Amino acid sequence: MEQIACKQGVQAKGSHRQLVAALQVFAGGACYGAMATTYKLAYASGFTSSQVVASQAWFGCLFFALAFGIHCVRGGQWERIGIKRGLKLMGLGALTCLTSILYCYAMSVLPAPVALTLLFQFTWMGLIWQTIMTRRAPKALEVVSALVILCGTVFASGVYKTGLAGYDPIALLCALGAAVSCSLFVTLSGRVKVECSNEQRGMIVCAGSIAMSLTVCPDYIISGVLAQGILPFAVIAGFFGLLCPVLLFGLGTPYLPAGLSTVMAAAELPAGLLIAMIVLGEPLGVIEWLGVAVILFGVCLAQVPGLLQGRMVAVEQ
């Protein structure tokens, strides 16, 4: 009896941890929602997509460096993790910066709804990466959830009005490329495990992001762009585009299947639309709000198995 009770306790604890992890990934995806509005405001102020990308990388690293400094004051220290693991973490940073490079360019050429819709293809791409890496097909409910989210995206973003025909093919490919790199970042975040603080992990990830940003804006520090007024956009991009997502995905994705992680990150679009409505005054019609509701339903649908498992364990106890 004691063994059964212990097993049930472990299952309940695991179910609760998975729910917390799902909420962490959901919050990380929601943080990305601030980026579309930030990009638009930065472009309107005369800054280029490469300058915004570099700002995001440098200030994300700065925020993590400050956090690590506080960690050291509290008694923490730099842990030796080895070159191989360090390079893996930097690779994660390069991936998230590559997503920003491709997405920023697409946003500067394409209408925001089109770029958003193509970026949101990462929801089903994560299921493909999961299948390749685990050699197991995704669960039926995960597939259904991803399809529901994609359906909601078409209506929430407003792309049902415009379609995809007639747009710059390079920009379209960049938006799809951003979806690929984003899905890889979310998928691999849970697979790169190191024994160090979250602050140290974030600094190394951001170092990889800075290295990638140098390919598009090598003179960021000496260009004088900070004196030209990009600082507010840099702070927002670094905080919501790197600090929060890297931290939250690092905390949550190790406890979730890769496909479920990308599904939970779909909070980006509802959050982005809400922020655009508040900050930019962009109206949302009934159809768009219906699309947002469908997306949130798809996200909740993906959590049904974990919630049912936790309820069954609670009943058995």
Tab-separated table of C-alpha atoms in Angstrom:
chain	number	residue	atom	x	y	z
A	1	MET	CA	0.000	0.000	0.000
A	2	GLU	CA	2.835	2.369	0.879
A	3	GLN	CA	4.446	1.747	-2.515
A	4	ILE	CA	1.155	2.479	-4.312
A	5	ALA	CA	0.626	5.670	-2.311
A	6	CYS	CA	4.207	6.734	-3.028
A	7	LYS	CA	3.737	6.050	-6.744
A	8	GLN	CA	0.500	8.044	-6.790
A	9	GLY	CA	2.238	10.902	-5.010
A	10	VAL	CA	5.008	10.947	-7.593
A	11	GLN	CA	2.453	10.928	-10.431
A	12	ALA	CA	0.518	13.794	-8.865
A	13	LYS	CA	3.716	15.763	-8.339
A	14	GLY	CA	4.779	15.091	-11.928
A	15	SER	CA	1.398	16.175	-13.271
A	16	HIS	CA	1.550	19.390	-11.232
A	17	ARG	CA	5.090	20.102	-12.430
A	18	GLN	CA	4.047	19.604	-16.047
A	19	LEU	CA	1.176	22.055	-15.593
A	20	VAL	CA	3.557	24.635	-14.095
A	21	ALA	CA	5.987	24.019	-16.968
A	22	ALA	CA	3.190	24.517	-19.501
A	23	LEU	CA	2.284	27.843	-17.872
A	24	GLN	CA	5.949	28.902	-17.958
A	25	VAL	CA	6.212	28.147	-21.682
A	26	PHE	CA	2.857	29.851	-22.275
A	27	ALA	CA	4.155	32.975	-20.494
A	28	GLY	CA	7.388	32.819	-22.496
A	29	GLY	CA	5.407	32.751	-25.722
A	30	ALA	CA	3.249	35.642	-24.518
A	31	CYS	CA	6.411	37.718	-23.933
A	32	TYR	CA	7.246	37.355	-27.621
A	33	GLY	CA	3.901	39.034	-28.309
A	34	ALA	CA	5.434	42.398	-27.414
A	35	MET	CA	7.942	42.156	-30.244
A	36	ALA	CA	5.696	42.871	-33.249
A	37	THR	CA	4.587	46.210	-31.779
A	38	THR	CA	8.166	47.026	-30.730
A	39	TYR	CA	9.437	46.338	-34.236
A	40	LYS	CA	6.740	48.525	-35.792
A	41	LEU	CA	7.478	51.443	-33.456
A	42	ALA	CA	11.221	51.125	-34.055
A	43	TYR	CA	10.746	51.123	-37.844
A	44	ALA	CA	8.471	54.163	-37.579
A	45	SER	CA	11.265	55.946	-35.689
A	46	GLY	CA	13.696	55.327	-38.533
A	47	PHE	CA	15.669	52.346	-37.245
A	48	THR	CA	16.481	49.308	-39.386
A	49	SER	CA	15.645	45.676	-38.736
A	50	SER	CA	19.339	44.819	-38.221
A	51	GLN	CA	19.678	47.537	-35.564
A	52	VAL	CA	16.625	46.192	-33.733
A	53	VAL	CA	17.993	42.633	-33.866
A	54	ALA	CA	21.356	43.734	-32.473
A	55	SER	CA	19.621	45.748	-29.744
A	56	GLN	CA	17.681	42.680	-28.692
A	57	ALA	CA	20.836	40.559	-28.477
A	58	TRP	CA	23.054	43.062	-26.642
A	59	PHE	CA	20.453	44.190	-24.134
A	60	GLY	CA	19.230	40.650	-23.474
A	61	CYS	CA	22.822	39.763	-22.547
A	62	LEU	CA	23.080	42.911	-20.415
A	63	PHE	CA	19.958	41.974	-18.445
A	64	PHE	CA	21.246	38.456	-17.819
A	65	ALA	CA	24.643	39.851	-16.787
A	66	LEU	CA	22.927	42.077	-14.224
A	67	ALA	CA	20.880	39.115	-12.985
A	68	PHE	CA	24.045	37.011	-12.708
A	69	GLY	CA	25.736	39.802	-10.756
A	70	ILE	CA	22.868	39.729	-8.246
A	71	HIS	CA	23.162	35.941	-8.159
A	72	CYS	CA	26.860	36.237	-7.254
A	73	VAL	CA	26.141	38.827	-4.541
A	74	ARG	CA	23.765	36.296	-3.008
A	75	GLY	CA	26.513	33.678	-2.866
A	76	GLY	CA	26.297	32.111	-6.322
A	77	GLN	CA	29.243	31.516	-8.597
A	78	TRP	CA	30.176	30.686	-12.174
A	79	GLU	CA	29.968	26.952	-12.772
A	80	ARG	CA	32.225	25.086	-15.177
A	81	ILE	CA	30.008	23.381	-17.746
A	82	GLY	CA	32.522	22.407	-20.421
A	83	ILE	CA	33.116	23.701	-23.933
A	84	LYS	CA	30.684	21.306	-25.608
A	85	ARG	CA	27.703	22.288	-23.474
A	86	GLY	CA	28.670	25.927	-23.672
A	87	LEU	CA	28.620	25.754	-27.469
A	88	LYS	CA	25.211	24.071	-27.369
A	89	LEU	CA	23.835	26.928	-25.295
A	90	MET	CA	25.382	29.468	-27.652
A	91	GLY	CA	23.747	27.558	-30.490
A	92	LEU	CA	20.380	28.152	-28.836
A	93	GLY	CA	21.176	31.851	-28.739
A	94	ALA	CA	22.152	31.820	-32.392
A	95	LEU	CA	18.828	30.163	-33.230
A	96	THR	CA	16.710	32.715	-31.392
A	97	CYS	CA	18.698	35.550	-32.989
A	98	LEU	CA	18.262	33.964	-36.420
A	99	THR	CA	14.511	33.924	-35.764
A	100	SER	CA	14.668	37.648	-34.988
A	101	ILE	CA	16.743	38.406	-38.105
A	102	LEU	CA	14.329	36.610	-40.423
A	103	TYR	CA	11.169	37.776	-38.659
A	104	CYS	CA	12.315	41.418	-38.439
A	105	TYR	CA	13.021	41.484	-42.161
A	106	ALA	CA	9.689	39.850	-42.965
A	107	MET	CA	7.872	42.360	-40.742
A	108	SER	CA	9.571	45.261	-42.540
A	109	VAL	CA	8.351	44.046	-45.962
A	110	LEU	CA	5.132	42.107	-45.365
A	111	PRO	CA	1.909	43.166	-43.676
A	112	ALA	CA	2.046	42.136	-40.028
A	113	PRO	CA	-0.845	39.604	-40.317
A	114	VAL	CA	0.930	37.750	-43.131
A	115	ALA	CA	4.268	37.642	-41.298
A	116	LEU	CA	2.554	36.512	-38.082
A	117	THR	CA	0.621	33.754	-39.822
A	118	LEU	CA	3.732	32.331	-41.450
A	119	LEU	CA	5.712	32.549	-38.197
A	120	PHE	CA	2.960	30.624	-36.454
A	121	GLN	CA	3.691	27.576	-38.541
A	122	PHE	CA	6.144	26.728	-35.749
A	123	THR	CA	3.223	25.170	-33.843
A	124	TRP	CA	3.106	22.128	-36.123
A	125	MET	CA	6.828	22.178	-36.961
A	126	GLY	CA	7.545	21.382	-33.323
A	127	LEU	CA	5.581	18.154	-33.698
A	128	ILE	CA	7.772	17.192	-36.661
A	129	TRP	CA	10.977	17.830	-34.689
A	130	GLN	CA	9.548	15.776	-31.838
A	131	THR	CA	8.840	12.877	-34.196
A	132	ILE	CA	12.342	13.034	-35.703
A	133	MET	CA	14.142	13.247	-32.354
A	134	THR	CA	12.099	10.650	-30.454
A	135	ARG	CA	11.172	8.429	-33.424
A	136	ARG	CA	7.636	8.345	-32.062
A	137	ALA	CA	4.573	9.850	-33.664
A	138	PRO	CA	2.957	12.738	-31.764
A	139	LYS	CA	-0.204	12.059	-29.798
A	140	ALA	CA	-3.464	12.570	-31.660
A	141	LEU	CA	-4.541	15.323	-29.271
A	142	GLU	CA	-1.288	17.233	-29.876
A	143	VAL	CA	-1.923	17.152	-33.628
A	144	VAL	CA	-5.539	18.248	-33.186
A	145	SER	CA	-4.445	21.040	-30.854
A	146	ALA	CA	-1.883	22.331	-33.378
A	147	LEU	CA	-4.491	22.268	-36.172
A	148	VAL	CA	-6.991	24.162	-34.003
A	149	ILE	CA	-4.347	26.797	-33.222
A	150	LEU	CA	-3.451	27.208	-36.905
A	151	CYS	CA	-7.127	27.582	-37.792
A	152	GLY	CA	-7.521	30.250	-35.138
A	153	THR	CA	-4.381	32.016	-36.370
A	154	VAL	CA	-5.817	32.495	-39.859
A	155	PHE	CA	-8.773	34.390	-38.413
A	156	ALA	CA	-7.067	36.144	-35.489
A	157	SER	CA	-4.313	37.590	-37.677
A	158	GLY	CA	-6.783	38.725	-40.360
A	159	VAL	CA	-4.932	36.903	-43.128
A	160	TYR	CA	-8.255	35.418	-44.268
A	161	LYS	CA	-8.942	38.859	-45.750
A	162	THR	CA	-5.649	39.329	-47.591
A	163	GLY	CA	-4.350	35.868	-48.469
A	164	LEU	CA	-0.672	35.307	-49.333
A	165	ALA	CA	-0.648	35.997	-53.075
A	166	GLY	CA	1.297	38.905	-54.536
A	167	TYR	CA	3.817	39.386	-51.727
A	168	ASP	CA	7.617	39.436	-51.919
A	169	PRO	CA	8.642	35.743	-52.146
A	170	ILE	CA	11.934	36.380	-50.313
A	171	ALA	CA	10.063	37.936	-47.396
A	172	LEU	CA	7.622	35.012	-47.371
A	173	LEU	CA	10.529	32.558	-47.220
A	174	CYS	CA	12.128	34.572	-44.420
A	175	ALA	CA	8.921	34.407	-42.384
A	176	LEU	CA	8.754	30.633	-42.879
A	177	GLY	CA	12.452	30.377	-42.035
A	178	ALA	CA	11.722	32.232	-38.796
A	179	ALA	CA	9.086	29.601	-38.016
A	180	VAL	CA	11.638	26.815	-38.553
A	181	SER	CA	14.296	28.402	-36.345
A	182	CYS	CA	11.727	29.316	-33.680
A	183	SER	CA	10.414	25.756	-33.520
A	184	LEU	CA	13.983	24.461	-33.235
A	185	PHE	CA	14.776	26.905	-30.435
A	186	VAL	CA	11.717	25.912	-28.398
A	187	THR	CA	12.324	22.201	-29.085
A	188	LEU	CA	16.028	22.210	-28.218
A	189	SER	CA	15.635	24.445	-25.152
A	190	GLY	CA	14.396	21.430	-23.237
A	191	ARG	CA	17.137	19.127	-24.511
A	192	VAL	CA	20.201	21.223	-23.662
A	193	LYS	CA	20.645	20.596	-19.949
A	194	VAL	CA	23.526	22.061	-17.939
A	195	GLU	CA	24.342	22.176	-14.246
A	196	CYS	CA	24.446	25.909	-13.672
A	197	SER	CA	22.215	28.771	-12.586
A	198	ASN	CA	19.523	30.110	-14.881
A	199	GLU	CA	21.373	33.435	-14.938
A	200	GLN	CA	24.587	31.835	-16.178
A	201	ARG	CA	22.697	29.759	-18.715
A	202	GLY	CA	20.976	32.892	-20.025
A	203	MET	CA	24.264	34.781	-20.355
A	204	ILE	CA	25.781	32.010	-22.464
A	205	VAL	CA	22.666	31.762	-24.639
A	206	CYS	CA	22.743	35.527	-25.184
A	207	ALA	CA	26.434	35.370	-26.057
A	208	GLY	CA	25.454	33.131	-28.962
A	209	SER	CA	22.736	35.604	-29.887
A	210	ILE	CA	25.255	38.466	-29.942
A	211	ALA	CA	27.616	36.438	-32.134
A	212	MET	CA	24.808	35.847	-34.646
A	213	SER	CA	23.731	39.502	-34.545
A	214	LEU	CA	27.222	40.554	-35.642
A	215	THR	CA	26.477	39.029	-39.048
A	216	VAL	CA	23.858	41.698	-39.732
A	217	CYS	CA	25.001	44.608	-37.558
A	218	PRO	CA	28.725	44.313	-36.724
A	219	ASP	CA	29.126	47.992	-35.822
A	220	TYR	CA	26.207	48.254	-33.383
A	221	ILE	CA	28.241	49.429	-30.387
A	222	ILE	CA	30.261	52.065	-32.257
A	223	SER	CA	27.532	53.167	-34.682
A	224	GLY	CA	26.023	55.713	-32.306
A	225	VAL	CA	22.553	54.213	-32.695
A	226	LEU	CA	22.012	54.343	-28.930
A	227	ALA	CA	22.463	58.113	-28.972
A	228	GLN	CA	19.958	58.317	-31.815
A	229	GLY	CA	17.112	57.115	-29.595
A	230	ILE	CA	16.896	53.348	-29.991
A	231	LEU	CA	17.373	52.776	-26.249
A	232	PRO	CA	13.654	52.379	-25.315
A	233	PHE	CA	13.145	49.819	-28.085
A	234	ALA	CA	16.388	48.064	-27.124
A	235	VAL	CA	15.284	47.706	-23.508
A	236	ILE	CA	11.876	46.288	-24.472
A	237	ALA	CA	13.357	43.960	-27.101
A	238	GLY	CA	16.063	42.695	-24.739
A	239	PHE	CA	13.645	42.129	-21.882
A	240	PHE	CA	10.664	40.594	-23.710
A	241	GLY	CA	12.534	39.162	-26.701
A	242	LEU	CA	15.391	37.431	-24.858
A	243	LEU	CA	15.471	37.657	-21.064
A	244	CYS	CA	11.949	36.430	-20.319
A	245	PRO	CA	11.573	33.804	-23.097
A	246	VAL	CA	15.039	32.279	-22.572
A	247	LEU	CA	14.454	32.105	-18.820
A	248	LEU	CA	10.902	30.747	-19.014
A	249	PHE	CA	11.580	28.262	-21.811
A	250	GLY	CA	14.669	27.063	-19.944
A	251	LEU	CA	12.522	26.432	-16.862
A	252	GLY	CA	9.538	24.855	-18.596
A	253	THR	CA	10.550	22.966	-21.723
A	254	PRO	CA	12.608	20.220	-19.984
A	255	TYR	CA	9.345	18.944	-18.453
A	256	LEU	CA	7.279	18.958	-21.653
A	257	PRO	CA	7.327	16.985	-24.905
A	258	ALA	CA	8.831	19.076	-27.702
A	259	GLY	CA	5.580	19.206	-29.649
A	260	LEU	CA	3.614	20.346	-26.608
A	261	SER	CA	6.182	23.078	-25.911
A	262	THR	CA	5.654	24.670	-29.324
A	263	VAL	CA	1.888	24.426	-28.922
A	264	MET	CA	2.029	26.206	-25.546
A	265	ALA	CA	4.244	28.938	-27.010
A	266	ALA	CA	1.313	29.870	-29.271
A	267	ALA	CA	0.372	32.499	-26.666
A	268	GLU	CA	2.467	34.895	-28.747
A	269	LEU	CA	-0.290	35.816	-31.217
A	270	PRO	CA	-3.115	36.589	-28.746
A	271	ALA	CA	-0.679	38.617	-26.626
A	272	GLY	CA	0.698	40.392	-29.687
A	273	LEU	CA	-2.757	41.337	-30.956
A	274	LEU	CA	-3.812	42.633	-27.550
A	275	ILE	CA	-0.646	44.742	-27.190
A	276	ALA	CA	-1.049	46.116	-30.729
A	277	MET	CA	-4.635	47.052	-29.945
A	278	ILE	CA	-3.654	48.879	-26.741
A	279	VAL	CA	-0.423	50.551	-27.920
A	280	LEU	CA	-1.024	51.086	-31.639
A	281	GLY	CA	-4.786	51.393	-31.542
A	282	GLU	CA	-5.222	48.632	-34.129
A	283	PRO	CA	-8.868	47.492	-34.001
A	284	LEU	CA	-9.865	43.853	-33.614
A	285	GLY	CA	-13.171	42.749	-35.110
A	286	VAL	CA	-15.457	39.967	-34.005
A	287	ILE	CA	-13.789	37.450	-36.344
A	288	GLU	CA	-10.333	38.312	-34.984
A	289	TRP	CA	-11.491	37.889	-31.384
A	290	LEU	CA	-13.090	34.596	-32.349
A	291	GLY	CA	-9.731	33.508	-33.770
A	292	VAL	CA	-8.024	34.440	-30.480
A	293	ALA	CA	-10.600	32.353	-28.584
A	294	VAL	CA	-9.940	29.389	-30.902
A	295	ILE	CA	-6.169	29.676	-30.307
A	296	LEU	CA	-6.625	29.690	-26.544
A	297	PHE	CA	-8.995	26.724	-26.838
A	298	GLY	CA	-6.330	24.846	-28.805
A	299	VAL	CA	-3.744	25.605	-26.112
A	300	CYS	CA	-6.091	24.360	-23.380
A	301	LEU	CA	-6.910	21.263	-25.432
A	302	ALA	CA	-3.252	20.267	-25.405
A	303	GLN	CA	-3.311	20.231	-21.587
A	304	VAL	CA	-6.288	17.886	-21.243
A	305	PRO	CA	-4.264	14.633	-20.835
A	306	GLY	CA	-2.098	16.085	-18.059
A	307	LEU	CA	-5.089	17.549	-16.224
A	308	LEU	CA	-7.052	14.286	-16.476
A	309	GLN	CA	-4.062	12.308	-15.203
A	310	GLY	CA	-3.701	14.609	-12.207
A	311	ARG	CA	-7.437	14.349	-11.457
A	312	MET	CA	-7.395	10.546	-11.661
A	313	VAL	CA	-4.460	10.374	-9.251
A	314	ALA	CA	-6.255	12.737	-6.861
A	315	VAL	CA	-9.410	10.577	-6.971
A	316	GLU	CA	-7.417	7.393	-6.345
A	317	GLN	CA	-5.819	8.962	-3.293
